[in-house]
Coordinates of C-alpha atoms and ligand atoms in Angstrom, one line a residue:
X138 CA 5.8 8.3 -28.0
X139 CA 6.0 9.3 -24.2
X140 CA 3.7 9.0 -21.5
X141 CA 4.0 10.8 -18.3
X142 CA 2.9 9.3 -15.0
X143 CA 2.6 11.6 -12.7
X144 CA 0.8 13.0 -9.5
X145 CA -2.2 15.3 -9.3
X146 CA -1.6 15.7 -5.2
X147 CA 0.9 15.6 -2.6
X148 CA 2.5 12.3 -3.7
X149 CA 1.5 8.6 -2.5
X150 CA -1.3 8.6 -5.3
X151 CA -0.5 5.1 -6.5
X152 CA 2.0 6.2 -9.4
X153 CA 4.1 3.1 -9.0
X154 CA 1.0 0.8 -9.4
X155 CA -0.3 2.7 -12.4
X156 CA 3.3 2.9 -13.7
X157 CA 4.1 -0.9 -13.3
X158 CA 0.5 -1.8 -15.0
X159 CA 1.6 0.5 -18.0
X160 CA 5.0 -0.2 -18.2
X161 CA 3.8 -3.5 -19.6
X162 CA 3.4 -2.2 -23.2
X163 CA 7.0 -0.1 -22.9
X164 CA 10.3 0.0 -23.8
X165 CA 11.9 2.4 -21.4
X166 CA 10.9 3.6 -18.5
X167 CA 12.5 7.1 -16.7
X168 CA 12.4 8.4 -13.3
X169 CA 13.0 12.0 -14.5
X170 CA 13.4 14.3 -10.8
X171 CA 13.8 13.7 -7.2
X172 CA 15.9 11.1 -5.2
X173 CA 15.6 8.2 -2.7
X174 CA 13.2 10.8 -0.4
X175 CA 9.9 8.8 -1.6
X176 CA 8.9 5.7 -2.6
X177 CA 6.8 3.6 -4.9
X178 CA 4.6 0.5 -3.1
X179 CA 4.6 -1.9 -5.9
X180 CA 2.4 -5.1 -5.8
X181 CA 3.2 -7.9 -8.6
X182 CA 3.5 -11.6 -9.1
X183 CA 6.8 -11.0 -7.9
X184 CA 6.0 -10.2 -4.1
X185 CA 5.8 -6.3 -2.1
X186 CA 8.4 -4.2 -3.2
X187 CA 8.7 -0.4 -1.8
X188 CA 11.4 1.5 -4.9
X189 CA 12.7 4.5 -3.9
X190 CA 15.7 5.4 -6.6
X191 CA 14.9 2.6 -9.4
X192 CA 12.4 3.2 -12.2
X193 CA 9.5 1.0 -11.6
X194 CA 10.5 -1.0 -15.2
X195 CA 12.6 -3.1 -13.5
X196 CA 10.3 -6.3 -13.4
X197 CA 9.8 -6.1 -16.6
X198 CA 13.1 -8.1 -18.5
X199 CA 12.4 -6.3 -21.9
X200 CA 12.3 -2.6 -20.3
X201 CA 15.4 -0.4 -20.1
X202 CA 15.1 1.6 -17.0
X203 CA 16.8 5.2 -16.7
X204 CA 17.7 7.5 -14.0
X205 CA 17.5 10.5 -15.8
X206 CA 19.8 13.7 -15.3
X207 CA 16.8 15.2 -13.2
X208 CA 17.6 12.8 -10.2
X209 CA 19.2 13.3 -7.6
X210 CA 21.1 10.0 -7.2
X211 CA 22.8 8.6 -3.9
X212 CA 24.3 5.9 -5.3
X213 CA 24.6 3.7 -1.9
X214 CA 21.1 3.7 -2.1
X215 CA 21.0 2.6 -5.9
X216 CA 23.3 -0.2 -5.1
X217 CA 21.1 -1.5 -2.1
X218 CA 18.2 -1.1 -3.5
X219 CA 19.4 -3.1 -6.6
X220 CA 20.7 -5.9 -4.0
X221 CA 17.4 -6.0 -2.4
X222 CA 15.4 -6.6 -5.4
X223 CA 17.7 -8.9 -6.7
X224 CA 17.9 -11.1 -3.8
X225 CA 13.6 -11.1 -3.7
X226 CA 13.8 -12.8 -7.1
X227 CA 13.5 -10.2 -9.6
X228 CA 16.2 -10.4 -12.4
X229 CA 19.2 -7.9 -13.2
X230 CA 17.2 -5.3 -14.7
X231 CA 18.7 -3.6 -17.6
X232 CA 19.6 -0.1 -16.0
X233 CA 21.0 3.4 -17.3
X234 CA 22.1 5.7 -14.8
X235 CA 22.8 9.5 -17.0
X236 CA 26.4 10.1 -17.0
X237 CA 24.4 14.1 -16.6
X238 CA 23.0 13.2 -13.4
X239 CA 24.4 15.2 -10.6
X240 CA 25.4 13.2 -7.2
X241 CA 23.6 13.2 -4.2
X242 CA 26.4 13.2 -1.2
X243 CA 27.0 12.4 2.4
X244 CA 27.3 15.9 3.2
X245 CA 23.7 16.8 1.3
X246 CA 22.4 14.6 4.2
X247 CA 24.1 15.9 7.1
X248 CA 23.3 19.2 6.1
X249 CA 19.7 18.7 5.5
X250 CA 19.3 17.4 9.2
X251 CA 21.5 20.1 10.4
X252 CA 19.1 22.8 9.0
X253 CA 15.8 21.1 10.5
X254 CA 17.9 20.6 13.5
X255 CA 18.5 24.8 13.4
X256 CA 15.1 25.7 12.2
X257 CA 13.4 23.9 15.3
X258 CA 9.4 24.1 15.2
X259 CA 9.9 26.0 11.8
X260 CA 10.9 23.4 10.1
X261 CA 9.4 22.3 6.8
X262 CA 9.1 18.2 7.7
X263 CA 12.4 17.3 5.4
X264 CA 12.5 14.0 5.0
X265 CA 16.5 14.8 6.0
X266 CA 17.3 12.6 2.7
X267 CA 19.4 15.6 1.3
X268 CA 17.0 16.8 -1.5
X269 CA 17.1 20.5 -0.6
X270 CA 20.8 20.7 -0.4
X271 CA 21.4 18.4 -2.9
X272 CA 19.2 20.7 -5.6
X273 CA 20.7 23.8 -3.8
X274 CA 23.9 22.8 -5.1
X275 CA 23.1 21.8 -8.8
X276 CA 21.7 25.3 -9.0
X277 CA 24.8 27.1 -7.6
X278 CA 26.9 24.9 -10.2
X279 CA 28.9 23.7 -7.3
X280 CA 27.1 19.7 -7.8
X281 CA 29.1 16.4 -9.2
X282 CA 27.9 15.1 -12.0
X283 CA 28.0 11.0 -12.7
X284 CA 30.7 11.9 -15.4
X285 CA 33.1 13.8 -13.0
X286 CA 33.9 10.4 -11.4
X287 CA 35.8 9.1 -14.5
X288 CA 38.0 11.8 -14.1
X289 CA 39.9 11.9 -11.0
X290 CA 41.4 15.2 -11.3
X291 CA 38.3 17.5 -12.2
X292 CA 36.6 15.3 -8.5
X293 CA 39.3 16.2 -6.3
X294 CA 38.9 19.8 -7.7
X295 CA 35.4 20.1 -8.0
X296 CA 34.9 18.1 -4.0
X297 CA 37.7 20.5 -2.8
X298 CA 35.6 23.2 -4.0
X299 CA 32.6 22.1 -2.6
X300 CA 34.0 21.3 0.6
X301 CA 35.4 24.5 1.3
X302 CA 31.8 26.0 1.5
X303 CA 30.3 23.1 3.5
X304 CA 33.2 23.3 5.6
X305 CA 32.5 27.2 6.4
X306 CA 28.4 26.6 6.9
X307 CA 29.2 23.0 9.2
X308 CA 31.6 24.7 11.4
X309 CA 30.6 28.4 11.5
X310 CA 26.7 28.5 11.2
X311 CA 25.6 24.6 12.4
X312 CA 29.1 24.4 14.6
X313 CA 29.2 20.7 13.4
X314 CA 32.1 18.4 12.4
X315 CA 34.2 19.6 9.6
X316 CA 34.4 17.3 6.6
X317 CA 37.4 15.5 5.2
X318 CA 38.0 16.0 1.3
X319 CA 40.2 12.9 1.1
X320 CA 37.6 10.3 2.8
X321 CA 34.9 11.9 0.6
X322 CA 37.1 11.2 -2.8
X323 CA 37.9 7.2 -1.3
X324 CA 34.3 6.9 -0.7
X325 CA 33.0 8.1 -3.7
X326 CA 35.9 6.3 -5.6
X327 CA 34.3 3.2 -4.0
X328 CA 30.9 4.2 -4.7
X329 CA 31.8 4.7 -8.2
X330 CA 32.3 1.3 -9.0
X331 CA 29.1 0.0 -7.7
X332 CA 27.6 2.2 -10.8
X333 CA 30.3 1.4 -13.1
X334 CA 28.5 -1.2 -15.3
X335 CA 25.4 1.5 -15.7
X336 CA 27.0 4.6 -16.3
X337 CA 25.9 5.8 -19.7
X338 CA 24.6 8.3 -22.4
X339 CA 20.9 8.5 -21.5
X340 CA 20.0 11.3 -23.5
X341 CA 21.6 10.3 -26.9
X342 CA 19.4 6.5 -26.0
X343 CA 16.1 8.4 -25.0
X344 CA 16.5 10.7 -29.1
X345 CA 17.3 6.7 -30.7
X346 CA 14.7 5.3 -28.7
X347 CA 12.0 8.3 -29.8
X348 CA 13.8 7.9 -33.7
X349 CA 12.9 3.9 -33.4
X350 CA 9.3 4.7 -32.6
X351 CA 9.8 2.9 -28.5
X352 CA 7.0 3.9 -26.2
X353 CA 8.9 5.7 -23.8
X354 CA 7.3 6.2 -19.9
X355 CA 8.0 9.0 -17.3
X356 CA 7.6 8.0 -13.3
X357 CA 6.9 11.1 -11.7
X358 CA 7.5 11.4 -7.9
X359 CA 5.6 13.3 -5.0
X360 CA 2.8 15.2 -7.3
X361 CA 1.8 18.8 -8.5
X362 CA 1.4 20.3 -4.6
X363 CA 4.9 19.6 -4.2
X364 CA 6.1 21.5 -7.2
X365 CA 8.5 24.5 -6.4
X366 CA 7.0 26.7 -8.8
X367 CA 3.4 25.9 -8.7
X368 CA 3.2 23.9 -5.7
X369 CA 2.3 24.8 -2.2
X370 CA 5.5 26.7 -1.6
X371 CA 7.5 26.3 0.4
X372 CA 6.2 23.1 1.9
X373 CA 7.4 21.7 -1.7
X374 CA 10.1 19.7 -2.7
X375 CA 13.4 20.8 -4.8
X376 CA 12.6 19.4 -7.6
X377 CA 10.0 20.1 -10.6
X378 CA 6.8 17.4 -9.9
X379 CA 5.4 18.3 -13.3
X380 CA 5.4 16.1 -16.1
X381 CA 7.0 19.5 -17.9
X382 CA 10.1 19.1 -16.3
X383 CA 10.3 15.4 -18.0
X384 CA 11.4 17.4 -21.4
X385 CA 14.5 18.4 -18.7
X386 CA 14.9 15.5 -16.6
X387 CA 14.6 12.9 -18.9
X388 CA 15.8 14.7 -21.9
X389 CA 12.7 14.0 -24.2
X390 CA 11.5 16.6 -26.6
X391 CA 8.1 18.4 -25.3
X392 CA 6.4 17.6 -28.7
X393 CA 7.1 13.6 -28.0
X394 CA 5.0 13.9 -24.7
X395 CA 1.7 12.7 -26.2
X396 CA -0.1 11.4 -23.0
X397 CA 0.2 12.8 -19.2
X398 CA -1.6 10.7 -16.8
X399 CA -2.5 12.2 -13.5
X400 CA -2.9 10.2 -10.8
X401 CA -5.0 11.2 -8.2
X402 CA -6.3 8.5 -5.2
X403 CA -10.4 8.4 -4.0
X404 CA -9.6 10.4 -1.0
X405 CA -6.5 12.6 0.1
X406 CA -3.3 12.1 1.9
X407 CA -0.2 14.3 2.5
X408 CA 3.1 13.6 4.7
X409 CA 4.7 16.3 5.6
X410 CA 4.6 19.1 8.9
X411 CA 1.4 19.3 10.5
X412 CA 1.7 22.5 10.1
X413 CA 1.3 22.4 6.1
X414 CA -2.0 23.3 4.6
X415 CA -4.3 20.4 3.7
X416 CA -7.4 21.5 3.6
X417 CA -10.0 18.4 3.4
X418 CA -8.3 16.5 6.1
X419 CA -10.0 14.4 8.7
X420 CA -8.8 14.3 12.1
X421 CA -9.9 12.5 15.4
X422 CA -11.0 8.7 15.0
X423 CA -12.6 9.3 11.4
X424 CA -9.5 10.4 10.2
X425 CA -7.7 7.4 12.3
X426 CA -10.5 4.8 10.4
X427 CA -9.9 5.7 6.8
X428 CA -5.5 6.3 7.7
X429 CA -5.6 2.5 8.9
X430 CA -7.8 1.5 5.7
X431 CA -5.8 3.1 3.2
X432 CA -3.6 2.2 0.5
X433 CA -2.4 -1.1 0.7
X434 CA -1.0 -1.2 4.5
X435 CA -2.6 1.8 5.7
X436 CA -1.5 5.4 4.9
X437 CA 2.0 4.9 6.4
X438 CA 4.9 6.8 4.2
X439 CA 6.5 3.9 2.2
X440 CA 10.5 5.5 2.5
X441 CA 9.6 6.6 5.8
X442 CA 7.0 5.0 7.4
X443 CA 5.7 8.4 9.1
X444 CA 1.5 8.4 9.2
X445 CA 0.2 10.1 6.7
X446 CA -2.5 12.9 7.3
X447 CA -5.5 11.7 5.7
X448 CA -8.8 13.9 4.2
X449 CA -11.2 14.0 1.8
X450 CA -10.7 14.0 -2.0
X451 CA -10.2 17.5 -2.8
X452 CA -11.4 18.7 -6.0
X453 CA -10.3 22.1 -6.0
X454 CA -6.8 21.2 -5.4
X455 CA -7.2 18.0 -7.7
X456 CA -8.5 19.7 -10.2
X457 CA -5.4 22.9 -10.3
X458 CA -3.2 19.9 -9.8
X459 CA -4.2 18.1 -13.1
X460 CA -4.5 21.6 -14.9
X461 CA -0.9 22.6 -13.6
X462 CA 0.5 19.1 -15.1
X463 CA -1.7 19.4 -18.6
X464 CA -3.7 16.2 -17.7
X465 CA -4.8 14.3 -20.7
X466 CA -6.3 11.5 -18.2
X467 CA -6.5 11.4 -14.7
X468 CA -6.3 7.6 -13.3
X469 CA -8.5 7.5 -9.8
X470 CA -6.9 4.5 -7.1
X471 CA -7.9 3.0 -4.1
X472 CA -11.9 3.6 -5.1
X473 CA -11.9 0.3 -2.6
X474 CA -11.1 2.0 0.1
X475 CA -14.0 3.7 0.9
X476 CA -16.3 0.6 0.8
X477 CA -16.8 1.3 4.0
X478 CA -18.5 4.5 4.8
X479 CA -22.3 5.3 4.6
X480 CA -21.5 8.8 3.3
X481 CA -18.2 10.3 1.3
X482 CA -17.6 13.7 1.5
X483 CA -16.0 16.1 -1.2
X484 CA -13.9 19.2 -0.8
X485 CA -15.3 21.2 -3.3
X486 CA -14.9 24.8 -2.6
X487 CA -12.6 26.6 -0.3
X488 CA -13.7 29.4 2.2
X489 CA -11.5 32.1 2.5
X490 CA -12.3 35.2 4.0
X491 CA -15.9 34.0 3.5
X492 CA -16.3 34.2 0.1
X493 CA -16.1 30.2 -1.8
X494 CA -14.3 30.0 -4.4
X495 CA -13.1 26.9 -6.4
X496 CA -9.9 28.6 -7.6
X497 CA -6.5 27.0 -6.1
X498 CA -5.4 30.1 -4.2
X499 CA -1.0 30.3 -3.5
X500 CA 0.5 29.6 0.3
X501 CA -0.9 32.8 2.1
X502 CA -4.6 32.3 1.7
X503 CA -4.4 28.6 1.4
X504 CA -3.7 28.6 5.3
X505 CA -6.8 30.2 5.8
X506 CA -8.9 28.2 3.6
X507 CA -11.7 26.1 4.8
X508 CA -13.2 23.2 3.3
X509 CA -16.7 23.5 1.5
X510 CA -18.4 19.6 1.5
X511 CA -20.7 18.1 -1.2
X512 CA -21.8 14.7 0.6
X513 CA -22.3 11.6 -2.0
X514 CA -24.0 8.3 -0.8
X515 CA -21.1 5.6 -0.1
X516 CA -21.9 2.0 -1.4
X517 CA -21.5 -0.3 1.4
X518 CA -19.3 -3.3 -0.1
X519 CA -15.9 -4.7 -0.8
X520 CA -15.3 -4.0 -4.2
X521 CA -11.5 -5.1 -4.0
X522 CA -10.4 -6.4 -6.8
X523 CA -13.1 -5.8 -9.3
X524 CA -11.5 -5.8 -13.3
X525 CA -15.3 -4.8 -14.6
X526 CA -16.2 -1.2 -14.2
X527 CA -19.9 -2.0 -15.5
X528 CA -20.3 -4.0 -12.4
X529 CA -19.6 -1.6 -9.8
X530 CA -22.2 -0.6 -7.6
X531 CA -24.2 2.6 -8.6
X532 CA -23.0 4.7 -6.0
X533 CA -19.5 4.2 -6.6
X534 CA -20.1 4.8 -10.2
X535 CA -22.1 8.1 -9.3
X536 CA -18.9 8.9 -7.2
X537 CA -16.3 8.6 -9.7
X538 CA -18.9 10.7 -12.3
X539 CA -19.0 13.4 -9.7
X540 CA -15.3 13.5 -9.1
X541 CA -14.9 13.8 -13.2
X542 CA -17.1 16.2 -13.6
X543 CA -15.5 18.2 -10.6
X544 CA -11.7 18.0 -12.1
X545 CA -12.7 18.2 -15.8
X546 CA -10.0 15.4 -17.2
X547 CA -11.2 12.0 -18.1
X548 CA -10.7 9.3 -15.8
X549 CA -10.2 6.3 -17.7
X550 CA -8.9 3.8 -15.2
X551 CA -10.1 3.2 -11.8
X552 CA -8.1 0.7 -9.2
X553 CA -9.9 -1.2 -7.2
X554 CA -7.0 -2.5 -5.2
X555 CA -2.9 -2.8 -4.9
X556 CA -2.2 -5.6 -6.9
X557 CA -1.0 -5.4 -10.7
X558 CA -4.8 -6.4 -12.2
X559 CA -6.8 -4.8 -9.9
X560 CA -8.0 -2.0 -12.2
X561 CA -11.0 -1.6 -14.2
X562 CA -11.5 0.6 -17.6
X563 CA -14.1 3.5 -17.7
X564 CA -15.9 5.2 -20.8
X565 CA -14.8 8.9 -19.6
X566 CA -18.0 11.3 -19.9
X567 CA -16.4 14.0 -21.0
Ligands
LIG152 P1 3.1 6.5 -5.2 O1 4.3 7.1 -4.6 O2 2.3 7.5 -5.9 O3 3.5 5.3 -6.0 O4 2.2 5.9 -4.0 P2 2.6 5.0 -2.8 O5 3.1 3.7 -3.3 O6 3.4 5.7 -1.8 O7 1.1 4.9 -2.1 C1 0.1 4.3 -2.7 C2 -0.4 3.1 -1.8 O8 -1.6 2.7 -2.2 C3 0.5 1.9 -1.9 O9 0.5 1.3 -0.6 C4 -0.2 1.1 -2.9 O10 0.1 -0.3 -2.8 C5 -1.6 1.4 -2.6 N1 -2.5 1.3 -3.8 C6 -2.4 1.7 -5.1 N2 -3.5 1.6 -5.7 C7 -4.4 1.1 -4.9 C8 -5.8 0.8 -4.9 O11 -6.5 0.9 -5.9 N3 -6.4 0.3 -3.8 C9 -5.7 0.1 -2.6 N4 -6.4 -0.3 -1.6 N5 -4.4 0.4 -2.5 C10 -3.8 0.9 -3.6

């Protein structure tokens, strides 16, 4: 059976804890979109780890870990990511990188900062990792796939092709540096190697693995805001954030996805432009407070350390976000850190032309929504840690009720910190 782990927000909702708790009691593990642009903050026995490109499997020995033909896959940053794990003390991890998997090269980069660099004040916060380009190209057909680089012939063809065009948008439109085909085919002759030993049929192992009756798990990146489709376009990402897209990225059938968790974190967070709509944020020195509190290390980007903007849990975009990925549990993090605050407020309406509604509205109204508060009592103590959702204090128990009640999907776990075992069970209410 398959279980998706994915993101009810704008990303950063503690996926990679809830993933590397769960991937426990799996076989395989598949990161099934995106690239290197975000990153997991994973706390185990093993020490701090921030994964960008590998499945978060990978400390497990008995997991196979895939990088599904939905990534986007630089392939220098595979190889030093896999360096730096390995040389923290974690063991080879068994790995299968799609031979469908389209590449993600030097010139997707360069062009990525080239457009932010032309779009100046308008542009949309890239994290200049290449995704746009990268996902630009697979859908004009003019992408490498993993497979092309076993055959020398059909690169070189397929590179000169896509050079030709880069070469026409560097020089004439960004009046940058034209690229060198040969040096492109070395490099990625080079890089080739480096994936060698992992290159393999991902989607003929994820049917055998479903036919042997494996659990099979799904690592979502970013979350359901970010979706190009029914995201908060265009200050999305390229790639499909919904657990849909797993039957596409990862290859498994739709009727094999059983279970979609939804993560979704006590309060809110988005990186991004500041000029992105985020409508429960908290600015100023209260916004400052719960920013340095967060997560594990603060709300600081974990690929690229930018600060995130920080708000209140939003229940009108949490609860669209979970609908949008067909929650059939939502898993609420970092309950801990609000332990500090006398009073937590929820976004549960949105204002727009002064009529409240609790509808998810698309891009043009959402920039002129305002935030409608519900205030809840906080409960005034450090409950880091706790593995016993009985013995949580009222209030924070009242809290997660509301928030339930508010999104309409179960929540069934409840983190109470970073670390692995910091989690505690709840008996949904619904
Ligand atoms: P992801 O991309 O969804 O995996 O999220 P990130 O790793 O970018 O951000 C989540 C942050 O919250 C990380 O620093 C985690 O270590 C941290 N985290 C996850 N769950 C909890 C929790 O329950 N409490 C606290 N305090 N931090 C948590």
């Amino acid at each position: 059976m398959v279980k998706a782990i994915v993101g009810a927000n704008w990303g950063d909702e503690g996926k990679g804890k809830i993933t590397d708790m769960l991937a426990e009691q799996s076989d395989v593990v598949i990161r099934f979109q995106g690239g290197a642009n975000a990153g997991h903050t994973i706390i185990n026995d093993m020490g701090r780890f921030a994964l960008h490109i590998l499945p978060s499997g990978i400390f497990y020995p008995h997991i196979t870990n895939i990088i599904g033909n939905g990534v986007a896959l630089d392939i220098q940053k595979l190889a030093d990511e896999l360096r730096d794990v390995t040389s923290q003390g974690v063991p080879a991890p068994k790995l299968i990188v799609s031979e469908r998997a389209q590449l993600l090269m030097p010139y997707h980069v360069l062009q990525d900062g080239y457009e932010e660099e032309r779009l100046g004040g308008k542009a949309f916060g890239s994290t200049k990792s290449g995704i746009a380009p990268f996902y630009s190209d697979k859908y004009a057909k003019t992408g490498i796939q993993v497979c092309d680089l076993f055959d020398e012939q059909r690169l070189l063809e397929r590179l000169t092709a896509a050079v030709t065009v880069k070469n026409i948008l560097f020089e004439h439109l960004y009046r940058k540096p034209a690229l060198d085909v040969r040096e492109l085919f070395d490099q990625l002759l080079r890089l080739r190697e480096e994936i060698r030993p992992y290159v393999g049929d991902a989607v003929g192992f994820v049917h055998q693995a479903l036919a042997d009756g494996k659990n099979i798990l799904l690592e979502g990146q970013l979350g359901s805001m970010k979706d190009p489709d029914l995201g908060i376009f265009p200050m999305t990402t390229s790639s499909h954030t919904l657990a849909g897209f797993g039957c596409v990225g990862a290859a498994v059938p739709p009727s094999a996805m059983e279970e979609v968790i939804c993560v979704t974190k006590a309060y809110s967070s988005c990186v991004g432009s500041s000029t992105e709509p985020f409508v429960s944020e908290v600015t100023g020195p209260e916004g400052d407070e719960l920013r340095r509190r967060g997560g594990d290390k603060g709300e600081f980007g974990a690929t690229t350390g930018r600060p995130r903007r920080v708000g209140w849990f939003d229940a009108v975009a949490t609860r669209y976000g979970c609908m949008v990925q067909g929650a059939t549990q939502a898993a609420l993090t970092c309950l801990d850190v609000l332990g500090y605050l006398d009073e937590i407020k929820v976004c549960t309406g949105y204002e727009i032309d002064g009529a409240v509604t609790g509808r998810f509205p698309t891009t043009p109204a959402l920039l002129r929504a305002k935030p409608v508060f519900t205030s809840l009592p906080g409960w005034k103590c450090d409950i880091r840690g706790c593995t016993d959702y009985r013995a949580l204090p009222e209030n924070a128990k009242a809290y997660v009720d509301f928030l339930e009640s508010q999104i309409s999907v179960p929540i069934r776990m409840v983190s109470t910190g970073p670390k692995r075992r910091e989690i505690t069970q709840r008996a949904s209410k619904l």
